[in-house]
XYZ file of C-alpha atoms in Angstrom:
377
model
C 53.259 158.254 189.669
C 56.726 158.143 188.279
C 57.111 159.343 184.701
C 58.857 157.007 182.241
C 61.197 158.799 179.971
C 62.353 157.870 176.423
C 65.798 157.196 177.813
C 64.337 154.691 180.339
C 62.580 152.756 177.574
C 65.750 152.627 175.542
C 67.788 151.433 178.462
C 65.941 148.214 179.135
C 64.151 145.742 176.905
C 61.525 143.292 178.146
C 64.138 140.511 178.392
C 66.393 142.701 180.425
C 68.891 143.397 177.725
C 69.760 146.754 176.336
C 67.394 147.621 173.550
C 68.564 148.966 170.205
C 67.136 152.320 169.316
C 66.913 154.216 166.109
C 69.213 157.149 165.900
C 67.606 160.233 167.304
C 67.453 163.250 165.097
C 70.213 165.749 165.471
C 69.417 169.321 166.242
C 69.816 170.198 162.566
C 67.214 167.612 161.569
C 69.563 165.005 160.149
C 69.810 161.461 161.439
C 72.605 160.940 163.902
C 75.303 158.393 163.094
C 74.806 155.073 164.846
C 77.613 154.131 167.184
C 78.975 150.629 166.515
C 77.984 148.287 169.313
C 80.327 145.758 170.847
C 79.933 142.170 169.716
C 79.709 139.293 172.173
C 83.396 138.451 171.607
C 84.449 141.971 172.476
C 85.117 143.129 168.909
C 83.361 146.068 167.416
C 80.808 145.199 164.748
C 80.311 147.938 162.176
C 79.530 148.331 158.526
C 83.107 147.404 157.469
C 83.380 144.398 159.761
C 80.191 142.541 158.974
C 80.450 138.701 158.725
C 79.366 138.862 155.034
C 82.368 141.019 154.139
C 84.783 138.405 155.509
C 83.101 135.671 153.459
C 83.329 137.774 150.309
C 87.039 138.342 150.892
C 87.592 134.606 151.379
C 85.710 133.842 148.168
C 87.800 136.392 146.261
C 91.001 134.825 147.576
C 89.829 131.363 146.550
C 88.986 132.610 143.066
C 92.402 134.232 142.761
C 94.129 130.992 143.748
C 91.999 129.096 141.224
C 92.951 131.505 138.437
C 96.606 131.151 139.370
C 96.349 127.389 139.233
C 94.858 127.722 135.749
C 97.855 129.837 134.784
C 100.108 127.007 135.921
C 98.147 124.623 133.706
C 98.692 126.893 130.685
C 102.407 127.043 131.460
C 102.567 123.256 131.652
C 100.757 122.884 128.330
C 103.137 125.388 126.739
C 106.213 123.490 127.883
C 104.686 120.177 126.765
C 103.974 121.629 123.324
C 107.545 122.903 123.003
C 109.013 119.532 123.978
C 106.684 117.696 121.580
C 107.693 119.929 118.660
C 111.432 120.119 119.271
C 111.859 116.492 120.306
C 109.094 114.779 118.349
C 111.482 112.244 116.876
C 112.583 111.112 120.330
C 109.116 110.667 121.781
C 107.693 107.131 122.054
C 105.151 105.972 119.538
C 101.488 106.386 120.385
C 98.869 103.649 119.934
C 97.153 103.517 116.567
C 100.153 105.167 114.837
C 98.937 108.514 116.124
C 102.558 109.661 116.347
C 102.753 109.502 112.547
C 99.581 111.544 112.250
C 100.831 114.145 114.723
C 104.182 114.468 112.935
C 102.477 114.788 109.558
C 100.577 117.811 110.869
C 103.419 119.086 113.063
C 104.003 122.390 111.197
C 100.481 123.422 112.167
C 101.301 123.131 115.876
C 102.119 126.851 115.718
C 98.366 127.510 115.787
C 98.303 126.365 119.413
C 100.500 129.286 120.508
C 97.890 132.095 120.226
C 95.334 129.830 121.892
C 97.619 129.297 124.892
C 98.480 133.002 125.095
C 94.792 133.967 125.023
C 94.013 131.413 127.744
C 96.737 132.860 129.960
C 95.614 136.451 129.409
C 92.013 135.592 130.239
C 93.292 134.277 133.556
C 95.400 137.388 134.082
C 98.466 135.153 134.274
C 101.093 137.360 132.678
C 104.001 135.008 133.314
C 102.061 132.111 131.811
C 101.237 134.271 128.777
C 104.930 135.080 128.271
C 105.866 131.400 128.576
C 103.085 130.405 126.166
C 104.374 132.904 123.609
C 108.127 132.444 123.885
C 108.809 128.794 124.720
C 106.706 127.056 122.002
C 107.644 129.724 119.453
C 111.348 129.161 120.038
C 110.893 125.386 119.746
C 108.840 125.752 116.553
C 111.351 128.104 114.926
C 114.244 125.838 115.889
C 112.454 122.931 114.193
C 110.858 124.606 111.177
C 112.537 127.980 110.828
C 114.882 126.614 108.179
C 111.933 125.500 106.058
C 110.669 129.069 105.845
C 113.931 130.415 104.425
C 114.477 130.618 100.684
C 117.246 128.091 99.956
C 116.956 128.094 96.183
C 120.015 128.725 94.055
C 120.564 129.110 90.311
C 121.911 126.413 88.057
C 121.398 122.701 87.934
C 121.735 119.997 85.306
C 118.355 118.291 85.326
C 114.748 119.253 86.114
C 112.554 116.655 87.785
C 108.756 116.838 88.059
C 106.367 114.462 89.799
C 102.582 114.606 89.795
C 99.727 112.501 91.091
C 97.353 113.214 88.220
C 94.274 111.694 89.935
C 92.666 108.782 88.153
C 89.378 110.715 88.043
C 91.007 113.814 86.542
C 88.336 115.472 84.387
C 90.873 117.337 82.235
C 93.932 115.208 81.355
C 94.663 117.457 78.381
C 94.869 120.546 80.551
C 97.041 118.673 83.024
C 99.444 117.699 80.258
C 99.676 121.278 79.016
C 100.498 122.489 82.516
C 103.179 119.834 82.964
C 104.740 120.560 79.575
C 105.102 124.201 80.572
C 107.464 123.110 83.360
C 109.925 121.809 80.716
C 110.992 118.885 82.883
C 113.769 116.561 81.749
C 112.290 113.700 83.753
C 108.554 113.491 84.467
C 106.940 110.988 86.842
C 103.188 110.404 86.921
C 101.189 108.548 89.560
C 97.587 107.327 89.687
C 97.367 106.473 86.031
C 94.474 104.252 85.001
C 93.892 101.952 82.026
C 91.608 104.630 80.606
C 93.940 107.604 81.045
C 97.436 106.151 80.614
C 97.222 105.890 76.791
C 96.001 109.503 76.632
C 98.995 110.733 78.631
C 101.303 108.556 76.553
C 100.044 110.104 73.334
C 99.989 113.681 74.604
C 103.553 113.486 75.955
C 105.098 111.538 73.076
C 106.443 114.530 71.153
C 108.186 116.152 74.113
C 109.397 112.900 75.696
C 110.738 110.290 73.292
C 111.479 107.823 76.087
C 108.929 106.498 78.523
C 107.840 103.493 80.530
C 104.656 102.927 82.468
C 103.036 99.984 84.154
C 100.044 99.792 86.420
C 99.377 103.183 87.966
C 102.853 104.743 87.605
C 104.951 105.943 84.676
C 108.142 107.782 83.759
C 108.784 110.084 80.778
C 112.258 111.366 79.893
C 114.142 113.413 77.333
C 117.105 111.091 77.956
C 117.218 107.377 77.134
C 115.834 104.922 79.667
C 117.108 101.430 80.412
C 116.505 98.631 82.917
C 112.921 99.798 83.373
C 110.774 97.445 85.429
C 107.965 97.311 87.944
C 108.873 97.264 91.630
C 106.699 94.857 93.624
C 105.503 96.749 96.681
C 101.838 95.729 96.405
C 99.761 93.027 94.687
C 99.247 95.457 91.783
C 101.875 97.756 90.311
C 102.245 101.064 92.158
C 106.017 101.490 91.845
C 108.629 101.271 89.094
C 112.306 101.858 88.526
C 114.378 102.890 85.505
C 117.889 104.090 84.741
C 118.087 107.479 83.050
C 121.115 108.005 80.821
C 121.643 111.476 82.273
C 124.523 113.880 81.601
C 127.557 112.776 83.535
C 126.374 109.246 84.162
C 123.401 107.032 85.010
C 120.635 108.107 87.360
C 118.362 105.517 88.991
C 114.812 106.859 89.211
C 112.075 105.292 91.296
C 108.444 106.292 90.904
C 106.142 105.215 93.720
C 102.592 105.700 94.912
C 102.294 104.298 98.413
C 98.883 103.213 99.750
C 96.581 105.835 101.166
C 96.195 106.451 104.886
C 93.013 107.117 106.826
C 92.054 108.469 110.234
C 89.421 106.361 111.948
C 88.231 105.005 115.269
C 91.239 102.680 115.407
C 93.685 105.547 114.847
C 95.903 106.323 111.872
C 95.453 103.382 109.486
C 98.844 103.417 107.792
C 99.770 99.747 108.012
C 99.537 99.067 104.279
C 101.559 102.186 103.494
C 104.277 101.271 105.967
C 104.491 97.720 104.635
C 104.822 98.931 101.032
C 107.381 101.501 102.166
C 109.508 98.742 103.685
C 109.597 96.920 100.346
C 110.506 100.123 98.509
C 113.314 100.845 100.970
C 114.733 97.352 100.397
C 114.855 98.021 96.659
C 116.544 101.398 97.129
C 119.132 99.968 99.494
C 120.022 97.280 96.966
C 120.284 99.797 94.090
C 123.703 99.475 92.380
C 123.558 102.915 90.710
C 125.106 105.593 92.922
C 122.811 108.440 91.894
C 119.254 107.736 93.080
C 116.031 109.717 92.961
C 112.669 108.703 94.447
C 109.666 110.535 93.026
C 106.039 110.133 93.898
C 103.093 110.308 96.213
C 104.341 108.717 99.430
C 101.205 109.568 101.418
C 103.357 110.878 104.232
C 105.454 113.898 105.112
C 109.189 113.765 105.662
C 108.531 114.566 109.351
C 106.624 111.298 109.722
C 108.742 108.776 111.633
C 107.356 105.984 109.465
C 109.256 107.396 106.463
C 112.518 107.558 108.374
C 113.991 104.396 106.790
C 113.832 106.292 103.481
C 114.498 109.849 104.648
C 117.528 108.747 106.695
C 119.082 107.617 103.412
C 117.766 110.244 100.980
C 117.394 114.028 101.235
C 114.204 115.933 100.535
C 114.750 118.379 97.660
C 112.197 120.750 99.202
C 113.922 120.736 102.595
C 117.355 121.237 101.029
C 116.590 123.799 98.322
C 112.994 124.972 98.603
C 111.273 128.023 100.025
C 108.554 127.247 102.543
C 106.912 123.931 103.279
C 105.814 123.206 99.721
C 102.466 121.699 100.767
C 100.804 119.690 98.005
C 97.509 118.263 99.274
C 94.677 118.983 98.902
C 95.383 121.163 95.905
C 92.723 123.788 96.670
C 94.042 124.455 100.166
C 97.238 122.456 100.758
C 97.955 121.610 104.393
C 100.545 118.846 104.075
C 103.311 117.762 101.705
C 102.839 114.117 100.803
C 104.294 114.314 97.279
C 108.065 114.016 97.467
C 111.302 114.319 95.522
C 114.040 112.518 97.481
C 117.670 112.568 96.394
C 120.723 110.419 96.950
C 124.114 111.097 95.399
C 122.873 114.291 93.742
C 122.322 117.802 95.084
C 119.252 119.997 94.773
C 119.647 123.525 93.422
C 116.010 124.499 93.821
C 112.626 122.961 94.559
C 109.082 124.268 94.192
C 105.455 123.357 93.587
C 103.821 123.906 90.206
C 100.430 125.539 89.572
C 97.347 123.470 90.268
C 95.905 121.196 87.602
C 92.580 119.366 87.621
C 94.085 116.899 90.095
C 93.637 117.024 93.866
C 97.440 117.138 94.260
C 99.876 119.877 93.293
C 102.807 118.864 91.069
C 106.278 119.122 92.603
C 109.519 120.051 90.840
C 113.233 120.232 91.562
C 116.362 121.279 89.700
C 119.358 119.109 90.609
C 123.126 119.085 90.143
C 124.492 115.806 88.815
C 128.191 116.545 89.294
C 130.606 115.970 90.813
C 130.279 112.231 90.664
C 129.469 110.993 94.190
C 131.653 108.479 95.937
C 130.399 104.881 96.084
C 127.984 104.202 98.926
């Protein structure tokens, strides 16, 4: 009988192939290291060359490429934001007047910058993060940096104040006291009602000997008024015009409250406002007096392209001589300036917002220079 050794059993399996054996113990009692066996394609298969390791590496590469593509998306969004801010006036109009809505809220586009930077950093896209920080920020500062600067200067000949007092104002008396503290020479009020207009008229009579109101708008002045009349921009009176006998010559003053706008399923419903604005612009263009001021709640910011027929002709006192954006609505936490003082033929020395009253709008004020006499338009 021939003895079968352990080595013989390891050498041949029942199917004739070499059998795998467990590592035999080393003389010191530890398990011997297994020697990598050749694969069928001639390559050595070991712990570091297992098929699962190759798949994991491929998956990691795919994930890296996906993250990089996401970084490219952030970069594209950053550039698009910068172009939209810096060139908003050149972009085509969007359906539903959404361009007007976007431009009204345009100063708040700066809030998108930290969001884009965070998105890039989460994707470990450092270049995209730098682009998201620098490119939109430069565009925003180029567009709105001037608004942040303090452009006020001393002096001026006349103080103008405008306030939407809110027809449901629960404290007209307190509102009047706040407005009187501003010591305005010319005071414009919007959203008067048949119930409140006589109360304002009586409360302001001592400080303002001259006044005119009709419908929902009125004008009070320390200087004589003439040629006062309603301006037909709607079926009911929401605009008026009067000539103020101001120092150095006449000043045409318009007080307007344009229709409200809404955001709905159909977009930015500003059709009525834009139609009334067109009628107001026609009146201003035909104005024979060279010095012109438009005061009131225009329900739109001066960045809104819809107001361009007016803002191309007149200058915003806040933009020319204010400090900051001068937001006015809503009064508790203002996010947009829809109450305006627009000037033609006169120059603003300073512009500011007044303390809150019981209205949902903040009052706006400006100090203007009336001389030198402007050249005819």
